[in-house]
Short mmCIF file of C-alpha atoms and ligand atoms in Angstrom, two decimals:
data_model
loop_
_atom_site.label_atom_id
_atom_site.label_comp_id
_atom_site.label_asym_id
_atom_site.label_seq_id
_atom_site.Cartn_x
_atom_site.Cartn_y
_atom_site.Cartn_z
CA MET A 40 123.74 123.22 63.91
CA VAL A 41 124.59 125.25 67.01
CA ALA A 42 125.13 122.92 69.96
CA ASN A 43 122.31 123.10 72.51
CA THR A 44 123.33 124.76 75.74
CA LEU A 45 121.70 124.02 79.09
CA ASP A 46 119.87 127.35 79.06
CA GLU A 47 118.51 126.72 75.55
CA VAL A 48 117.29 123.21 76.45
CA ILE A 49 115.66 124.41 79.67
CA ILE A 50 113.85 127.24 77.90
CA GLN A 51 112.83 124.97 74.99
CA ARG A 52 111.35 122.52 77.50
CA GLN A 53 109.81 125.19 79.71
CA SER A 54 106.41 124.60 78.21
CA ALA A 55 106.65 121.02 79.48
CA PHE A 56 107.34 122.17 83.08
CA PRO A 57 104.39 122.06 85.42
CA TYR A 58 103.62 125.65 86.56
CA ALA A 59 105.57 126.88 83.54
CA LYS A 60 106.11 130.39 84.88
CA GLY A 61 109.83 129.94 84.24
CA ASP A 62 110.60 129.71 87.96
CA LEU A 63 112.06 126.22 87.81
CA SER A 64 113.99 127.14 84.67
CA ARG A 65 115.54 130.09 86.45
CA MET A 66 116.44 127.97 89.47
CA LEU A 67 118.20 125.36 87.31
CA MET A 68 120.12 128.10 85.51
CA HIS A 69 121.32 129.57 88.80
CA ILE A 70 122.39 126.14 90.03
CA ALA A 71 124.39 125.77 86.80
CA ILE A 72 126.16 129.09 87.44
CA ALA A 73 127.26 127.92 90.90
CA ALA A 74 128.37 124.62 89.34
CA LYS A 75 130.67 126.47 86.93
CA ILE A 76 132.19 128.49 89.78
CA VAL A 77 132.73 125.42 91.98
CA SER A 78 134.14 123.50 89.00
CA ARG A 79 136.69 126.25 88.45
CA GLU A 80 137.80 126.12 92.11
CA ILE A 81 137.99 122.32 92.18
CA ASN A 82 140.06 122.26 89.02
CA LYS A 83 142.65 124.56 90.53
CA ALA A 84 142.33 123.32 94.13
CA GLY A 85 145.83 121.89 93.94
CA ILE A 86 147.24 125.32 93.17
CA ILE A 87 145.50 127.59 95.65
CA ASP A 88 145.27 127.03 99.37
CA ILE A 89 141.75 125.65 99.33
CA LEU A 90 142.57 122.00 99.86
CA GLY A 91 142.67 120.40 103.20
CA GLU A 92 140.44 120.47 106.18
CA ALA A 93 138.72 123.54 107.52
CA ASN A 94 139.27 122.36 111.12
CA ASN A 95 135.52 122.08 111.47
CA VAL A 96 133.11 119.17 111.76
CA ASN A 97 129.68 119.23 110.06
CA VAL A 98 126.36 117.93 111.37
CA GLN A 99 127.32 114.50 110.03
CA GLY A 100 130.36 114.43 112.31
CA GLU A 101 132.55 114.57 109.19
CA GLU A 102 135.62 116.78 108.86
CA GLN A 103 134.57 119.74 106.68
CA GLN A 104 136.95 120.36 103.79
CA LYS A 105 137.50 123.99 102.78
CA LEU A 106 135.88 123.27 99.40
CA ASP A 107 132.84 121.86 101.22
CA ILE A 108 132.26 125.25 102.79
CA TYR A 109 133.08 127.10 99.59
CA ALA A 110 130.65 124.98 97.55
CA ASN A 111 127.94 125.30 100.21
CA ASN A 112 128.22 129.08 100.15
CA GLN A 113 128.27 129.27 96.35
CA PHE A 114 125.15 127.14 95.92
CA ILE A 115 123.28 128.91 98.73
CA SER A 116 123.94 132.34 97.20
CA ALA A 117 123.15 131.16 93.63
CA ILE A 118 119.89 129.52 94.72
CA LYS A 119 118.97 132.57 96.81
CA SER A 120 119.62 134.91 93.85
CA SER A 121 117.04 132.98 91.80
CA GLY A 122 114.47 134.69 94.02
CA ILE A 123 112.08 131.73 93.89
CA CYS A 124 113.51 129.50 96.61
CA ALA A 125 112.17 130.02 100.13
CA GLY A 126 114.53 127.66 101.95
CA ILE A 127 117.41 125.18 101.70
CA ALA A 128 118.29 121.97 103.51
CA SER A 129 122.03 121.31 103.13
CA GLU A 130 124.21 118.42 104.30
CA GLU A 131 126.54 121.07 105.70
CA ASP A 132 123.96 122.78 107.91
CA ASP A 133 122.34 121.34 111.04
CA ASP A 134 118.90 122.82 110.37
CA ILE A 135 116.99 124.22 107.41
CA ILE A 136 118.17 127.58 106.02
CA ILE A 137 115.19 129.96 105.91
CA LEU A 138 115.53 132.55 103.12
CA ASP A 139 113.49 135.31 104.68
CA ASP A 140 113.97 138.29 102.36
CA GLU A 141 110.78 139.60 100.71
CA LEU A 142 111.44 137.94 97.34
CA SER A 143 112.48 134.52 98.69
CA ARG A 144 109.69 134.33 101.27
CA ASN A 145 107.23 134.40 98.35
CA GLY A 146 109.17 131.67 96.56
CA HIS A 147 107.30 128.50 95.64
CA TYR A 148 110.27 126.11 95.92
CA VAL A 149 112.71 124.63 98.42
CA VAL A 150 116.02 122.91 97.68
CA CYS A 151 117.71 119.96 99.43
CA MET A 152 121.40 119.63 98.55
CA ASP A 153 124.71 117.97 99.22
CA PRO A 154 126.97 120.77 97.99
CA LEU A 155 130.09 118.66 97.67
CA ASP A 156 129.53 114.93 98.04
CA GLY A 157 132.58 112.72 98.40
CA SER A 158 134.67 115.71 99.47
CA SER A 159 137.12 113.53 101.42
CA ASN A 160 138.36 112.51 97.96
CA ILE A 161 139.32 116.05 96.94
CA ASP A 162 142.89 115.91 98.24
CA VAL A 163 143.56 112.73 96.27
CA ASN A 164 142.09 114.12 93.05
CA VAL A 165 139.16 111.72 92.87
CA SER A 166 135.94 113.03 91.30
CA VAL A 167 133.36 114.63 93.59
CA GLY A 168 129.82 115.88 93.01
CA THR A 169 127.01 118.24 93.96
CA ILE A 170 123.55 116.69 94.39
CA PHE A 171 120.31 118.70 94.45
CA ALA A 172 116.59 118.05 94.85
CA ILE A 173 113.88 120.67 94.25
CA TYR A 174 110.37 120.54 95.78
CA ARG A 175 107.42 122.87 95.53
CA ARG A 176 106.78 124.09 99.08
CA VAL A 177 103.64 122.85 100.84
CA THR A 178 103.27 125.87 103.16
CA GLU A 179 101.78 129.19 102.02
CA PRO A 180 104.11 131.44 99.97
CA GLY A 181 104.73 134.71 101.86
CA THR A 182 105.35 132.78 105.09
CA LYS A 183 108.60 131.34 106.42
CA VAL A 184 109.30 127.80 105.20
CA GLN A 185 108.79 125.00 107.69
CA ARG A 186 110.51 121.62 108.03
CA GLU A 187 107.39 120.03 106.44
CA ASP A 188 108.32 121.75 103.17
CA PHE A 189 111.43 119.55 103.09
CA LEU A 190 110.04 116.35 104.60
CA GLN A 191 108.25 115.33 101.39
CA PRO A 192 108.64 111.92 99.72
CA GLY A 193 110.78 111.85 96.59
CA ASN A 194 107.70 111.14 94.46
CA LYS A 195 106.80 114.81 95.00
CA LEU A 196 110.06 116.14 93.53
CA ALA A 197 109.73 118.93 90.94
CA ALA A 198 113.31 118.40 89.75
CA ALA A 199 116.59 116.78 90.79
CA GLY A 200 120.10 116.49 89.46
CA TYR A 201 123.80 116.38 90.09
CA VAL A 202 127.03 117.96 88.96
CA LEU A 203 129.97 115.60 88.53
CA TYR A 204 133.39 117.29 88.79
CA GLY A 205 135.32 114.59 86.97
CA SER A 206 137.65 114.38 84.00
CA SER A 207 135.01 116.70 82.60
CA THR A 208 132.32 118.56 84.55
CA MET A 209 128.87 117.19 83.78
CA LEU A 210 125.41 118.25 84.88
CA LEU A 211 122.45 115.84 84.85
CA TYR A 212 118.90 116.81 85.71
CA THR A 213 115.34 115.58 85.45
CA THR A 214 111.93 117.19 85.92
CA GLY A 215 110.19 113.85 85.45
CA LEU A 216 110.44 113.95 81.66
CA GLY A 217 113.59 111.81 81.36
CA THR A 218 117.18 112.28 82.51
CA THR A 219 119.27 114.70 80.44
CA SER A 220 123.03 115.25 80.57
CA PHE A 221 125.30 118.17 79.71
CA THR A 222 129.08 118.58 79.61
CA LEU A 223 130.79 121.85 80.54
CA ASP A 224 132.88 123.42 77.79
CA PRO A 225 135.15 125.58 79.97
CA SER A 226 136.43 127.48 76.93
CA ILE A 227 132.99 129.10 76.51
CA GLY A 228 131.62 128.49 80.03
CA GLU A 229 128.54 126.66 78.74
CA PHE A 230 127.02 123.30 79.59
CA ILE A 231 126.54 121.60 76.20
CA LEU A 232 123.82 118.95 75.68
CA THR A 233 125.34 115.44 75.76
CA ASP A 234 122.36 113.09 76.00
CA GLU A 235 118.79 114.35 75.63
CA ARG A 236 117.19 111.29 77.22
CA MET A 237 119.53 108.84 78.97
CA THR A 238 118.63 105.17 79.26
CA THR A 239 120.53 102.92 81.64
CA PRO A 240 121.06 99.23 80.70
CA ASP A 241 118.48 96.86 82.21
CA ASP A 242 121.28 94.59 83.46
CA GLY A 243 125.00 94.84 84.02
CA LYS A 244 128.22 93.35 85.38
CA ILE A 245 129.40 96.12 87.72
CA TYR A 246 128.62 96.18 91.41
CA SER A 247 129.66 99.06 93.66
CA ILE A 248 129.86 98.57 97.43
CA ASN A 249 132.41 99.10 100.20
CA GLN A 250 133.56 95.49 100.46
CA GLY A 251 135.50 96.50 103.59
CA ASN A 252 132.22 96.40 105.52
CA PHE A 253 131.54 92.79 104.40
CA HIS A 254 131.43 91.32 107.90
CA SER A 255 128.80 93.75 109.09
CA PHE A 256 126.50 93.43 106.07
CA PRO A 257 123.13 91.66 106.36
CA ARG A 258 123.29 87.96 105.28
CA GLY A 259 121.43 88.66 102.02
CA VAL A 260 124.06 91.22 100.94
CA LYS A 261 126.91 88.82 101.78
CA GLU A 262 125.26 86.06 99.72
CA TYR A 263 124.65 88.49 96.83
CA LEU A 264 128.35 89.48 96.85
CA ILE A 265 129.43 85.83 96.85
CA TYR A 266 127.06 85.20 93.91
CA SER A 267 128.52 88.26 92.10
CA GLN A 268 132.03 86.81 92.40
CA GLU A 269 131.08 83.44 90.93
CA THR A 270 131.86 83.02 87.25
CA ASP A 271 128.83 83.68 85.11
CA LYS A 272 128.49 80.64 82.82
CA ALA A 273 127.02 82.71 79.97
CA THR A 274 129.92 85.15 79.88
CA ASN A 275 132.53 82.96 81.63
CA ARG A 276 133.45 85.85 83.90
CA PRO A 277 132.32 87.15 87.29
CA HIS A 278 131.00 90.64 87.89
CA SER A 279 133.45 93.53 88.40
CA LEU A 280 133.68 95.46 91.65
CA ARG A 281 134.08 99.19 90.95
CA TYR A 282 133.96 101.54 93.97
CA ILE A 283 135.70 104.87 94.42
CA GLY A 284 133.84 106.09 97.50
CA SER A 285 132.20 109.01 95.71
CA LEU A 286 128.47 108.41 95.23
CA VAL A 287 127.97 110.60 92.16
CA SER A 288 130.98 109.07 90.37
CA ASP A 289 130.06 105.48 91.23
CA PHE A 290 126.44 106.05 90.26
CA HIS A 291 127.27 107.90 87.03
CA ARG A 292 129.56 105.13 85.76
CA ASN A 293 126.89 102.51 86.45
CA LEU A 294 124.17 104.66 84.86
CA LEU A 295 126.11 104.65 81.60
CA LYS A 296 127.51 101.10 81.66
CA GLY A 297 124.90 99.19 83.66
CA GLY A 298 125.51 98.22 87.27
CA ILE A 299 124.29 98.41 90.84
CA PHE A 300 125.39 100.66 93.71
CA ILE A 301 124.62 99.38 97.20
CA TYR A 302 125.07 101.13 100.53
CA PRO A 303 123.24 98.76 102.92
CA GLU A 304 122.88 98.74 106.67
CA THR A 305 126.21 98.25 108.50
CA GLU A 306 127.17 98.09 112.19
CA LYS A 307 128.40 101.70 112.02
CA ASN A 308 125.38 102.88 109.98
CA PRO A 309 122.39 100.68 110.92
CA ASN A 310 120.17 102.68 108.50
CA GLY A 311 122.82 102.90 105.81
CA LYS A 312 125.10 105.93 105.44
CA LEU A 313 123.47 107.91 102.64
CA ARG A 314 120.93 110.64 103.35
CA LEU A 315 117.42 110.29 101.96
CA LEU A 316 116.63 113.93 101.16
CA TYR A 317 119.73 115.11 99.31
CA GLU A 318 121.48 111.92 98.18
CA CYS A 319 119.11 108.95 97.80
CA ASN A 320 116.00 110.75 96.50
CA PRO A 321 117.67 112.78 93.73
CA ILE A 322 119.81 109.80 92.64
CA ALA A 323 116.70 107.58 92.68
CA PHE A 324 114.71 110.09 90.60
CA LEU A 325 117.49 110.32 87.98
CA ALA A 326 117.85 106.52 87.94
CA GLU A 327 114.13 105.85 87.46
CA GLN A 328 113.87 108.51 84.77
CA ALA A 329 116.63 106.67 82.89
CA GLY A 330 114.80 103.32 83.25
CA GLY A 331 116.64 102.14 86.37
CA LYS A 332 115.41 101.26 89.87
CA ALA A 333 116.09 102.46 93.41
CA THR A 334 114.93 100.78 96.64
CA ASP A 335 116.00 100.31 100.25
CA GLY A 336 116.76 96.65 99.54
CA GLN A 337 113.52 95.50 101.14
CA GLY A 338 111.19 96.23 98.20
CA ASN A 339 110.45 99.82 99.27
CA ARG A 340 110.86 102.34 96.44
CA ILE A 341 113.19 105.10 97.66
CA LEU A 342 110.91 107.79 96.20
CA ASP A 343 107.95 106.54 98.27
CA ILE A 344 109.70 106.73 101.66
CA GLN A 345 108.13 109.40 103.89
CA PRO A 346 111.02 111.39 105.44
CA THR A 347 110.94 112.10 109.19
CA ASP A 348 114.20 114.06 109.53
CA ILE A 349 116.15 116.24 107.07
CA HIS A 350 119.37 114.24 107.66
CA GLN A 351 117.65 110.86 107.73
CA ARG A 352 119.69 107.95 106.34
CA VAL A 353 118.29 104.97 104.40
CA PRO A 354 119.89 101.92 102.76
CA LEU A 355 120.31 102.47 98.99
CA TYR A 356 120.21 99.88 96.20
CA VAL A 357 120.21 101.75 92.87
CA GLY A 358 120.98 101.03 89.23
CA SER A 359 120.04 98.49 86.57
CA LYS A 360 116.58 97.13 87.28
CA LYS A 361 117.50 93.43 86.98
CA MET A 362 120.49 93.85 89.30
CA VAL A 363 118.43 95.62 91.98
CA ASP A 364 115.80 92.86 91.69
CA LYS A 365 118.51 90.17 92.03
CA ALA A 366 120.01 91.80 95.14
CA GLU A 367 116.55 92.07 96.70
CA GLU A 368 115.92 88.40 95.87
CA PHE A 369 118.96 87.50 98.02
CA ASN A 370 117.71 89.77 100.83
CA ARG A 371 114.35 87.98 100.80
CA LYS A 372 115.93 84.54 100.63
CA PHE A 373 118.50 85.15 103.39
CA LYS A 374 116.56 87.34 105.80
CA ASP A 375 118.62 87.76 109.01
P1 P6P B 451 132.27 104.74 102.67
C1 P6P B 451 131.16 110.17 100.60
O1 P6P B 451 131.55 110.48 101.93
C2 P6P B 451 129.84 109.43 100.68
O2 P6P B 451 128.88 110.20 101.31
C3 P6P B 451 129.40 109.02 99.28
O3 P6P B 451 129.80 109.92 98.29
C4 P6P B 451 130.05 107.67 99.10
O4 P6P B 451 129.32 106.82 98.23
C5 P6P B 451 130.05 107.11 100.52
O5 P6P B 451 130.03 108.22 101.41
C6 P6P B 451 131.30 106.29 100.79
O6 P6P B 451 131.18 105.80 102.12
O7 P6P B 451 131.72 104.31 104.01
O8 P6P B 451 132.31 103.59 101.69
O9 P6P B 451 133.58 105.48 102.72
#
């Protein structure tokens, strides 16, 4: 049987898409094209002069890496060429990007994206990722998009996904009908179906958090980490801390093996570090669609949070349902 490519799966499922005019299909295919181009550049970054810092600082106050800018440009042009996206909110751009050509202005969708998340890891050859979230616009097609088109809760998402540039390049997406994964076969330039409907374990032994911030964590998080390091009588071993400082990589490992990723409030980031629109929401959507859970640690479902700013940050507790519940139990018990 011929292996299913991303395009084949998207088209086969098109009938299951709401508003199945093929728009969303086309958008996902264009995102996949940009992913292949960025993957090629990342995989030869050590050879060509594209590593290192671009002597620029983005809206987050973070040093922009040359590949950050390259990836941002590739995804913007690929999404724009789909002709159905009217605007983009990117981690790399202060404000929304209004696509105001005739075709785009009539587009029914907007995209929120982190074009290259974890990019500070590029120079040390640690996996990085692209994260995207697709909404139907709420303003009238034919007009310029407004910020309200982007400030929608994650429960309104039409689709979301990520590309993981790791030992292999993988693409995961969901339209609310389960989380599906593909692996790039660079020899034919196709994303090949890997898992039609992913399910994440209900429980696990892996916790992912930047332990270096321990002293500034809320009391409940500290107590949960102490609990996680105690030997589990059933298995006679404690949990394992796995953290490589690249959200997509840390999340993807836990999605497959079972685990929890936590980025809570810290002194430096009192609302957590990760951005709601283009990191937490898409990751939460993928997690829930694979049977996992994603909250802000205080019982609020990430996908129900009403955004107020395109670069808004929220605390993120995401992964195996029982582990998220356990961490929240400690937050309730040890409220600061
Ligand atoms: P810290 C990368 O910069 C990122 O946005 C995520 O990919 C990652 O999970 C997090 O920040 C790491 O942050 O504070 O632990 O270095």
